[in-house]
PDB file of C-alpha atoms in Angstrom:
ATOM      1  CA  MET A 207     -13.516  -2.436  14.014  1.00  0.00           C
ATOM      2  CA  ASN A 208     -10.935  -3.463  12.391  1.00  0.00           C
ATOM      3  CA  LEU A 209     -12.141  -0.985   8.759  1.00  0.00           C
ATOM      4  CA  LEU A 210      -9.787  -3.846   6.553  1.00  0.00           C
ATOM      5  CA  GLU A 211     -11.769  -6.341   7.645  1.00  0.00           C
ATOM      6  CA  PRO A 212     -13.335  -5.476   4.342  1.00  0.00           C
ATOM      7  CA  LEU A 213     -10.140  -6.620   1.878  1.00  0.00           C
ATOM      8  CA  ALA A 214     -10.052 -10.083   4.276  1.00  0.00           C
ATOM      9  CA  ALA A 215     -13.915 -11.130   2.762  1.00  0.00           C
ATOM     10  CA  ARG A 216     -12.300 -10.076  -0.767  1.00  0.00           C
ATOM     11  CA  TYR A 217      -8.741 -12.114  -1.008  1.00  0.00           C
ATOM     12  CA  GLY A 218      -8.475 -14.683   2.108  1.00  0.00           C
ATOM     13  CA  PRO A 219     -12.056 -17.047   0.594  1.00  0.00           C
ATOM     14  CA  TRP A 220     -10.710 -19.048   1.981  1.00  0.00           C
ATOM     15  CA  GLN A 221     -11.721 -17.474   5.383  1.00  0.00           C
ATOM     16  CA  GLY A 222     -15.462 -19.702   4.503  1.00  0.00           C
ATOM     17  CA  THR A 223     -16.780 -15.828   2.918  1.00  0.00           C
ATOM     18  CA  ARG A 224     -17.264 -15.022  -0.659  1.00  0.00           C
ATOM     19  CA  PRO A 225     -14.864 -12.723  -2.528  1.00  0.00           C
ATOM     20  CA  THR A 226     -17.371  -9.810  -2.723  1.00  0.00           C
ATOM     21  CA  GLU A 227     -18.155  -8.230  -5.960  1.00  0.00           C
ATOM     22  CA  ILE A 228     -17.881  -4.990  -6.443  1.00  0.00           C
ATOM     23  CA  ALA A 229     -19.819  -3.359  -9.059  1.00  0.00           C
ATOM     24  CA  GLU A 230     -18.128  -0.982 -11.983  1.00  0.00           C
ATOM     25  CA  GLU A 231     -18.080   2.408 -11.188  1.00  0.00           C
ATOM     26  CA  ALA A 232     -18.707   5.404 -12.883  1.00  0.00           C
ATOM     27  CA  PRO A 233     -15.582   7.168 -14.288  1.00  0.00           C
ATOM     28  CA  GLU A 234     -17.129  10.232 -11.889  1.00  0.00           C
ATOM     29  CA  THR A 235     -17.219   7.667  -8.572  1.00  0.00           C
ATOM     30  CA  VAL A 236     -13.902   6.891  -9.268  1.00  0.00           C
ATOM     31  CA  ARG A 237     -11.923   7.253  -6.126  1.00  0.00           C
ATOM     32  CA  ALA A 238      -8.518   7.096  -5.302  1.00  0.00           C
ATOM     33  CA  MET A 239      -5.591   7.127  -1.726  1.00  0.00           C
ATOM     34  CA  PRO A 240      -2.661  10.005  -3.437  1.00  0.00           C
ATOM     35  CA  VAL A 241       0.666   8.655  -2.196  1.00  0.00           C
ATOM     36  CA  VAL A 242       2.130  11.395  -2.770  1.00  0.00           C
ATOM     37  CA  LEU A 243       6.714  10.929  -2.828  1.00  0.00           C
ATOM     38  CA  ARG A 244       8.690  13.349  -1.208  1.00  0.00           C
ATOM     39  CA  MET A 245      11.472  13.003  -4.107  1.00  0.00           C
ATOM     40  CA  GLU A 246      13.717  16.448  -4.329  1.00  0.00           C
ATOM     41  CA  LYS A 247      15.635  17.166  -7.223  1.00  0.00           C
ATOM     42  CA  ALA A 248      19.202  17.782  -5.342  1.00  0.00           C
ATOM     43  CA  GLU A 249      18.197  14.981  -2.662  1.00  0.00           C
ATOM     44  CA  PRO A 250      17.252  12.218  -4.062  1.00  0.00           C
ATOM     45  CA  PRO A 251      15.828   9.642  -2.214  1.00  0.00           C
ATOM     46  CA  ARG A 252      17.083   5.792  -2.242  1.00  0.00           C
ATOM     47  CA  ARG A 253      14.218   3.449  -3.459  1.00  0.00           C
ATOM     48  CA  THR A 254      13.310   1.303  -1.068  1.00  0.00           C
ATOM     49  CA  PRO A 255      13.474   3.183   1.710  1.00  0.00           C
ATOM     50  CA  LEU A 256      10.628   5.715   0.081  1.00  0.00           C
ATOM     51  CA  LEU A 257       8.697   2.283  -0.754  1.00  0.00           C
ATOM     52  CA  GLU A 258       8.675   1.103   2.494  1.00  0.00           C
ATOM     53  CA  ALA A 259       7.209   4.142   3.881  1.00  0.00           C
ATOM     54  CA  ALA A 260       4.910   4.571   1.428  1.00  0.00           C
ATOM     55  CA  ALA A 261       3.257   0.373   2.869  1.00  0.00           C
ATOM     56  CA  ALA A 262       3.719   1.713   6.486  1.00  0.00           C
ATOM     57  CA  ALA A 263       2.019   4.959   5.387  1.00  0.00           C
ATOM     58  CA  ALA A 264      -0.850   3.661   3.081  1.00  0.00           C
ATOM     59  CA  LEU A 265      -1.459   1.696   6.158  1.00  0.00           C
ATOM     60  CA  ALA A 266      -1.395   4.147   8.957  1.00  0.00           C
ATOM     61  CA  VAL A 267      -4.131   6.057   7.571  1.00  0.00           C
ATOM     62  CA  CYS A 268      -6.030   3.431   7.403  1.00  0.00           C
ATOM     63  CA  LEU A 269      -5.684   2.046  10.599  1.00  0.00           C
ATOM     64  CA  ASP A 270      -5.786   5.600  12.168  1.00  0.00           C
ATOM     65  CA  GLU A 271      -8.303   6.230  15.255  1.00  0.00           C
ATOM     66  CA  ARG A 272      -9.783   9.202  13.130  1.00  0.00           C
ATOM     67  CA  ALA A 273      -9.928   6.268  10.864  1.00  0.00           C
ATOM     68  CA  LEU A 274     -12.303   4.960  13.209  1.00  0.00           C
ATOM     69  CA  PRO A 275     -16.319   5.491  13.503  1.00  0.00           C
ATOM     70  CA  GLY A 276     -17.469   8.387  14.717  1.00  0.00           C
ATOM     71  CA  GLY A 277     -13.951  10.283  14.152  1.00  0.00           C
ATOM     72  CA  GLU A 278     -13.839  12.421  10.362  1.00  0.00           C
ATOM     73  CA  TRP A 279     -12.123  10.218   7.898  1.00  0.00           C
ATOM     74  CA  HIS A 280     -14.258   6.486   8.956  1.00  0.00           C
ATOM     75  CA  ASP A 281     -16.634   7.257   5.935  1.00  0.00           C
ATOM     76  CA  ALA A 282     -14.157   8.652   3.494  1.00  0.00           C
ATOM     77  CA  VAL A 283     -11.669   5.270   4.492  1.00  0.00           C
ATOM     78  CA  ARG A 284     -14.863   2.517   4.503  1.00  0.00           C
ATOM     79  CA  ALA A 285     -16.452   3.983   1.181  1.00  0.00           C
ATOM     80  CA  TRP A 286     -12.828   4.116  -0.714  1.00  0.00           C
ATOM     81  CA  VAL A 287     -12.280   0.180   1.525  1.00  0.00           C
ATOM     82  CA  ASP A 288     -15.545  -1.057   0.082  1.00  0.00           C
ATOM     83  CA  GLY A 289     -14.784  -0.262  -2.995  1.00  0.00           C
ATOM     84  CA  ARG A 290     -11.206  -0.819  -5.617  1.00  0.00           C
ATOM     85  CA  ILE A 291      -8.392   0.237  -3.145  1.00  0.00           C
ATOM     86  CA  ARG A 292      -6.731   2.262  -5.540  1.00  0.00           C
ATOM     87  CA  LYS A 293      -3.659   4.384  -5.314  1.00  0.00           C
ATOM     88  CA  ILE A 294      -2.110   7.268  -7.074  1.00  0.00           C
ATOM     89  CA  ALA A 295       1.501   7.536  -5.938  1.00  0.00           C
ATOM     90  CA  ARG A 296       2.306  11.748  -7.073  1.00  0.00           C
ATOM     91  CA  ARG A 297       5.872  13.246  -6.337  1.00  0.00           C
ATOM     92  CA  ALA A 298       6.570  16.703  -4.939  1.00  0.00           C
ATOM     93  CA  ARG A 299       9.077  17.791  -4.114  1.00  0.00           C
ATOM     94  CA  GLY A 300      10.263  21.132  -2.586  1.00  0.00           C
ATOM     95  CA  ALA A 301       7.091  23.775  -2.174  1.00  0.00           C
ATOM     96  CA  HIS A 302       4.898  21.140  -3.804  1.00  0.00           C
ATOM     97  CA  TRP A 303       6.060  18.858  -0.703  1.00  0.00           C
ATOM     98  CA  GLN A 304       4.848  21.069   2.330  1.00  0.00           C
ATOM     99  CA  ALA A 305       1.512  21.541  -0.132  1.00  0.00           C
ATOM    100  CA  ALA A 306       1.078  17.989   0.741  1.00  0.00           C
ATOM    101  CA  GLN A 307       1.007  18.404   4.656  1.00  0.00           C
ATOM    102  CA  GLU A 308      -1.996  20.612   4.822  1.00  0.00           C
ATOM    103  CA  PHE A 309      -4.145  18.034   3.645  1.00  0.00           C
ATOM    104  CA  PRO A 310      -4.998  14.568   5.380  1.00  0.00           C
ATOM    105  CA  GLY A 311      -2.930  12.194   5.969  1.00  0.00           C
ATOM    106  CA  VAL A 312      -0.161  10.371   7.541  1.00  0.00           C
ATOM    107  CA  THR A 313       3.435  11.625   7.032  1.00  0.00           C
ATOM    108  CA  VAL A 314       6.193   8.522   7.351  1.00  0.00           C
ATOM    109  CA  THR A 315      10.419   8.885   7.004  1.00  0.00           C
ATOM    110  CA  VAL A 316      12.410   5.984   7.022  1.00  0.00           C
ATOM    111  CA  ASP A 317      16.220   6.921   6.248  1.00  0.00           C
ATOM    112  CA  GLY A 318      15.282   9.986   5.505  1.00  0.00           C
ATOM    113  CA  ALA A 319      12.543   9.228   2.170  1.00  0.00           C
ATOM    114  CA  GLN A 320       9.209  10.425   3.346  1.00  0.00           C
ATOM    115  CA  VAL A 321       5.989   9.476   1.968  1.00  0.00           C
ATOM    116  CA  ARG A 322       2.412  11.220   2.653  1.00  0.00           C
ATOM    117  CA  ALA A 323      -0.553   8.911   2.220  1.00  0.00           C
ATOM    118  CA  LEU A 324      -3.258  10.827   1.715  1.00  0.00           C
ATOM    119  CA  VAL A 325      -7.862  10.320   3.084  1.00  0.00           C
ATOM    120  CA  PRO A 326      -8.953   8.594  -0.658  1.00  0.00           C
ATOM    121  CA  GLY A 327     -11.497  10.204  -1.290  1.00  0.00           C
ATOM    122  CA  ARG A 328     -13.073  10.796  -5.346  1.00  0.00           C
ATOM    123  CA  ILE A 329     -10.605  11.380  -7.613  1.00  0.00           C
ATOM    124  CA  ALA A 330     -12.739  13.768  -9.725  1.00  0.00           C
ATOM    125  CA  GLU A 331     -12.600  15.488  -6.171  1.00  0.00           C
ATOM    126  CA  LEU A 332      -9.153  16.044  -5.169  1.00  0.00           C
ATOM    127  CA  PRO A 333      -8.340  20.114  -4.241  1.00  0.00           C
ATOM    128  CA  LYS A 334      -5.711  21.707  -6.992  1.00  0.00           C
ATOM    129  CA  GLU A 335      -2.385  20.893  -5.503  1.00  0.00           C
ATOM    130  CA  ILE A 336      -2.559  17.281  -4.863  1.00  0.00           C
ATOM    131  CA  ALA A 337      -4.387  16.466  -8.502  1.00  0.00           C
ATOM    132  CA  ARG A 338      -0.951  19.385 -10.534  1.00  0.00           C
ATOM    133  CA  LEU A 339       1.292  16.403  -8.774  1.00  0.00           C
ATOM    134  CA  GLN A 340       3.309  14.622 -11.701  1.00  0.00           C
ATOM    135  CA  ILE A 341       2.601  10.823 -11.204  1.00  0.00           C
ATOM    136  CA  SER A 342       4.852   9.650 -13.686  1.00  0.00           C
ATOM    137  CA  GLY A 343       7.941  11.525 -15.797  1.00  0.00           C
ATOM    138  CA  SER A 344      10.965  10.228 -12.992  1.00  0.00           C
ATOM    139  CA  ASP A 345      11.437   7.397 -10.553  1.00  0.00           C
ATOM    140  CA  LEU A 346      14.290   5.439  -8.833  1.00  0.00           C
ATOM    141  CA  PRO A 347      17.194   3.699  -8.981  1.00  0.00           C
ATOM    142  CA  SER A 348      17.762   0.246  -7.613  1.00  0.00           C
ATOM    143  CA  ASP A 349      19.999   0.068  -4.602  1.00  0.00           C
ATOM    144  CA  GLU A 350      21.063  -2.094  -2.305  1.00  0.00           C
ATOM    145  CA  PRO A 351      19.717  -2.192   1.041  1.00  0.00           C
ATOM    146  CA  GLY A 352      21.160  -5.281   3.011  1.00  0.00           C
ATOM    147  CA  PRO A 353      19.547  -8.433   4.532  1.00  0.00           C
ATOM    148  CA  ALA A 354      15.769  -7.224   5.771  1.00  0.00           C
ATOM    149  CA  PRO A 355      15.414  -7.236   9.168  1.00  0.00           C
ATOM    150  CA  ASP A 356      13.336 -11.022  10.941  1.00  0.00           C
ATOM    151  CA  ASP A 357      11.439  -9.882  13.486  1.00  0.00           C
ATOM    152  CA  LEU A 358       9.954  -7.005  10.397  1.00  0.00           C
ATOM    153  CA  PRO A 359       6.842  -7.867   8.297  1.00  0.00           C
ATOM    154  CA  ALA A 360       8.504  -8.063   4.658  1.00  0.00           C
ATOM    155  CA  LEU A 361       7.177  -6.665   1.104  1.00  0.00           C
ATOM    156  CA  LEU A 362       8.965  -8.619  -1.748  1.00  0.00           C
ATOM    157  CA  LEU A 363       8.762  -7.476  -5.094  1.00  0.00           C
ATOM    158  CA  ASN A 364       8.503  -9.702  -7.937  1.00  0.00           C
ATOM    159  CA  PRO A 365      11.642  -9.857  -9.681  1.00  0.00           C
ATOM    160  CA  GLU A 366      10.619 -10.566 -13.036  1.00  0.00           C
ATOM    161  CA  VAL A 367       7.820  -7.962 -12.763  1.00  0.00           C
ATOM    162  CA  ALA A 368       9.800  -4.165 -13.778  1.00  0.00           C
ATOM    163  CA  MET A 369       6.866  -1.167 -12.051  1.00  0.00           C
ATOM    164  CA  THR A 370       8.239   2.365 -11.400  1.00  0.00           C
ATOM    165  CA  VAL A 371       8.351   3.479  -7.866  1.00  0.00           C
ATOM    166  CA  GLY A 372       5.172   5.104  -8.047  1.00  0.00           C
ATOM    167  CA  LYS A 373       3.746   1.747  -9.229  1.00  0.00           C
ATOM    168  CA  ALA A 374       5.845   0.081  -6.303  1.00  0.00           C
ATOM    169  CA  ALA A 375       4.595   2.093  -3.750  1.00  0.00           C
ATOM    170  CA  ALA A 376       0.816   1.739  -4.515  1.00  0.00           C
ATOM    171  CA  GLN A 377       1.362  -1.985  -4.635  1.00  0.00           C
ATOM    172  CA  VAL A 378       3.358  -2.282  -1.074  1.00  0.00           C
ATOM    173  CA  GLY A 379       0.823   0.108   0.704  1.00  0.00           C
ATOM    174  CA  HIS A 380      -1.483  -2.568  -0.340  1.00  0.00           C
ATOM    175  CA  GLY A 381       0.540  -5.105   0.685  1.00  0.00           C
ATOM    176  CA  THR A 382      -0.180  -3.664   4.750  1.00  0.00           C
ATOM    177  CA  MET A 383      -3.215  -3.894   4.103  1.00  0.00           C
ATOM    178  CA  LEU A 384      -3.897  -6.969   3.017  1.00  0.00           C
ATOM    179  CA  LEU A 385      -1.055  -7.757   5.586  1.00  0.00           C
ATOM    180  CA  ALA A 386      -3.136  -6.334   8.104  1.00  0.00           C
ATOM    181  CA  SER A 387      -7.093  -7.227   7.390  1.00  0.00           C
ATOM    182  CA  LEU A 388      -5.714 -11.222   8.098  1.00  0.00           C
ATOM    183  CA  LEU A 389      -4.666  -9.674  11.638  1.00  0.00           C
ATOM    184  CA  SER A 390      -5.296 -11.123  14.767  1.00  0.00           C
ATOM    185  CA  PRO A 391      -6.038  -7.492  16.921  1.00  0.00           C
ATOM    186  CA  VAL A 392      -3.022  -8.417  19.206  1.00  0.00           C
ATOM    187  CA  GLU A 393      -0.466  -9.151  16.298  1.00  0.00           C
ATOM    188  CA  LEU A 394      -2.265  -5.812  14.767  1.00  0.00           C
ATOM    189  CA  GLU A 395      -1.771  -3.742  17.541  1.00  0.00           C
ATOM    190  CA  ALA A 396       1.855  -4.762  18.003  1.00  0.00           C
ATOM    191  CA  TRP A 397       2.242  -3.555  14.065  1.00  0.00           C
ATOM    192  CA  GLY A 398       1.358  -0.206  14.889  1.00  0.00           C
ATOM    193  CA  ARG A 399       3.292   0.006  18.128  1.00  0.00           C
ATOM    194  CA  SER A 400       6.755  -0.016  15.588  1.00  0.00           C
ATOM    195  CA  GLY A 401       4.113   2.581  13.313  1.00  0.00           C
ATOM    196  CA  TYR A 402       3.388  -0.052  11.020  1.00  0.00           C
ATOM    197  CA  ALA A 403       7.122  -0.763  10.056  1.00  0.00           C
ATOM    198  CA  CYS A 404       8.256  -2.941   7.339  1.00  0.00           C
ATOM    199  CA  SER A 405      11.172  -4.135   4.743  1.00  0.00           C
ATOM    200  CA  VAL A 406      10.741  -4.217   0.998  1.00  0.00           C
ATOM    201  CA  ARG A 407      12.644  -6.345  -0.413  1.00  0.00           C
ATOM    202  CA  THR A 408      13.241  -8.083  -4.601  1.00  0.00           C
ATOM    203  CA  PRO A 409      14.055 -11.366  -4.062  1.00  0.00           C
ATOM    204  CA  SER A 410      15.949 -13.971  -6.161  1.00  0.00           C
ATOM    205  CA  VAL A 411      13.424 -15.582  -9.234  1.00  0.00           C
ATOM    206  CA  ALA A 412      13.717 -19.097  -6.228  1.00  0.00           C
ATOM    207  CA  GLN A 413      12.963 -17.513  -3.483  1.00  0.00           C
ATOM    208  CA  TRP A 414      10.071 -15.857  -5.752  1.00  0.00           C
ATOM    209  CA  LYS A 415       8.561 -19.677  -6.206  1.00  0.00           C
ATOM    210  CA  GLN A 416       8.965 -20.518  -3.180  1.00  0.00           C
ATOM    211  CA  LEU A 417       6.951 -18.646  -1.106  1.00  0.00           C
ATOM    212  CA  HIS A 418       4.399 -17.987  -4.070  1.00  0.00           C
ATOM    213  CA  PRO A 419       1.689 -19.167  -2.605  1.00  0.00           C
ATOM    214  CA  GLY A 420       0.039 -21.080  -5.967  1.00  0.00           C
ATOM    215  CA  ASP A 421      -2.862 -22.912  -6.548  1.00  0.00           C
ATOM    216  CA  ASP A 422      -2.933 -22.754  -2.942  1.00  0.00           C
ATOM    217  CA  PRO A 423      -3.586 -19.414  -0.801  1.00  0.00           C
ATOM    218  CA  ALA A 424      -4.715 -20.853   2.103  1.00  0.00           C
ATOM    219  CA  GLY A 425      -2.341 -23.418   2.812  1.00  0.00           C
ATOM    220  CA  ALA A 426       0.327 -20.381   1.746  1.00  0.00           C
ATOM    221  CA  TRP A 427      -1.228 -18.425   4.760  1.00  0.00           C
ATOM    222  CA  ARG A 428      -1.117 -21.186   7.257  1.00  0.00           C
ATOM    223  CA  SER A 429       1.896 -22.122   6.526  1.00  0.00           C
ATOM    224  CA  ARG A 430       4.420 -19.521   5.745  1.00  0.00           C
ATOM    225  CA  ARG A 431       1.752 -16.500   6.385  1.00  0.00           C
ATOM    226  CA  VAL A 432       2.270 -15.288   2.778  1.00  0.00           C
ATOM    227  CA  ILE A 433      -0.824 -13.642   1.276  1.00  0.00           C
ATOM    228  CA  ALA A 434      -0.060 -12.821  -3.089  1.00  0.00           C
ATOM    229  CA  VAL A 435      -1.563  -8.814  -3.535  1.00  0.00           C
ATOM    230  CA  ARG A 436      -2.788  -9.109  -7.766  1.00  0.00           C
ATOM    231  CA  ASP A 437      -2.933  -6.018  -9.870  1.00  0.00           C
ATOM    232  CA  ALA A 438      -5.964  -5.033 -11.262  1.00  0.00           C
ATOM    233  CA  GLY A 439      -4.071  -4.433 -14.275  1.00  0.00           C
ATOM    234  CA  PHE A 440      -4.616  -0.111 -14.559  1.00  0.00           C
ATOM    235  CA  THR A 441      -1.802   0.735 -15.129  1.00  0.00           C
ATOM    236  CA  GLU A 442       2.048  -0.835 -16.120  1.00  0.00           C
ATOM    237  CA  VAL A 443       0.788  -4.425 -15.791  1.00  0.00           C
ATOM    238  CA  ASP A 444      -1.007  -7.497 -17.162  1.00  0.00           C
ATOM    239  CA  PRO A 445      -4.917  -7.932 -15.130  1.00  0.00           C
ATOM    240  CA  GLY A 446      -3.411 -10.327 -12.865  1.00  0.00           C
ATOM    241  CA  THR A 447      -0.426 -10.382 -12.625  1.00  0.00           C
ATOM    242  CA  VAL A 448       1.177 -10.678  -8.757  1.00  0.00           C
ATOM    243  CA  THR A 449       3.658  -7.766  -7.703  1.00  0.00           C
ATOM    244  CA  VAL A 450       4.326  -8.690  -4.836  1.00  0.00           C
ATOM    245  CA  LEU A 451       3.841 -10.813  -2.078  1.00  0.00           C
ATOM    246  CA  ALA A 452       3.775  -9.660   1.478  1.00  0.00           C
ATOM    247  CA  HIS A 453       4.846 -11.623   4.774  1.00  0.00           C
ATOM    248  CA  TRP A 454       4.274 -11.616   7.927  1.00  0.00           C
ATOM    249  CA  PRO A 455       7.051 -13.149   9.950  1.00  0.00           C
TER     250      PRO A 455
END
């Protein structure tokens, strides 16, 4: 069973199901996935590999065998996916990064950049070692990653919306999850063999508009294998803003 199926029902309503209504959550029950970005002061990572690692790590937690029914992560991941898929990116270095490795999750490394996505849980119950990690206060400059490989899923950042590296990390993680929710079991298995490798790029405004689903999300998925990530507007951007286009090659 693919734990991400509820996302297909909510974000892909053209598939014959109605979007699931999510009840408002009391503050003490709000769940989120902590996404820990390794950002060493002396040798900070490049922005693009860090975002690619974040996108793969978030999905890897959801599709890990420990998240399957009967697995030790299943209840926590399922409860989170059934609600609002919040992610909170935190930065760590040195001993704090090493401490984060002790908590359940998956670490992904891309070109030296490292991200650990942790099993989601209630924000109010975060371990102090994770809760003390800073959420904001640093960013990374844009880099020049070159052309994206044609054979990898692509997460395309909105070229007209400024996002911090933490915000972008959460959004590309949403993108891989939504993409995975719509794939066939064969496609998903093949992606898993690569460790959910993907590319993150910022297209030109013209390219963005060409790929954007617009008012025909069903047609965009059928013809271009593209799905949009629309932000809830809790931080940095307005509600409903399309932050990422996720594209299956």
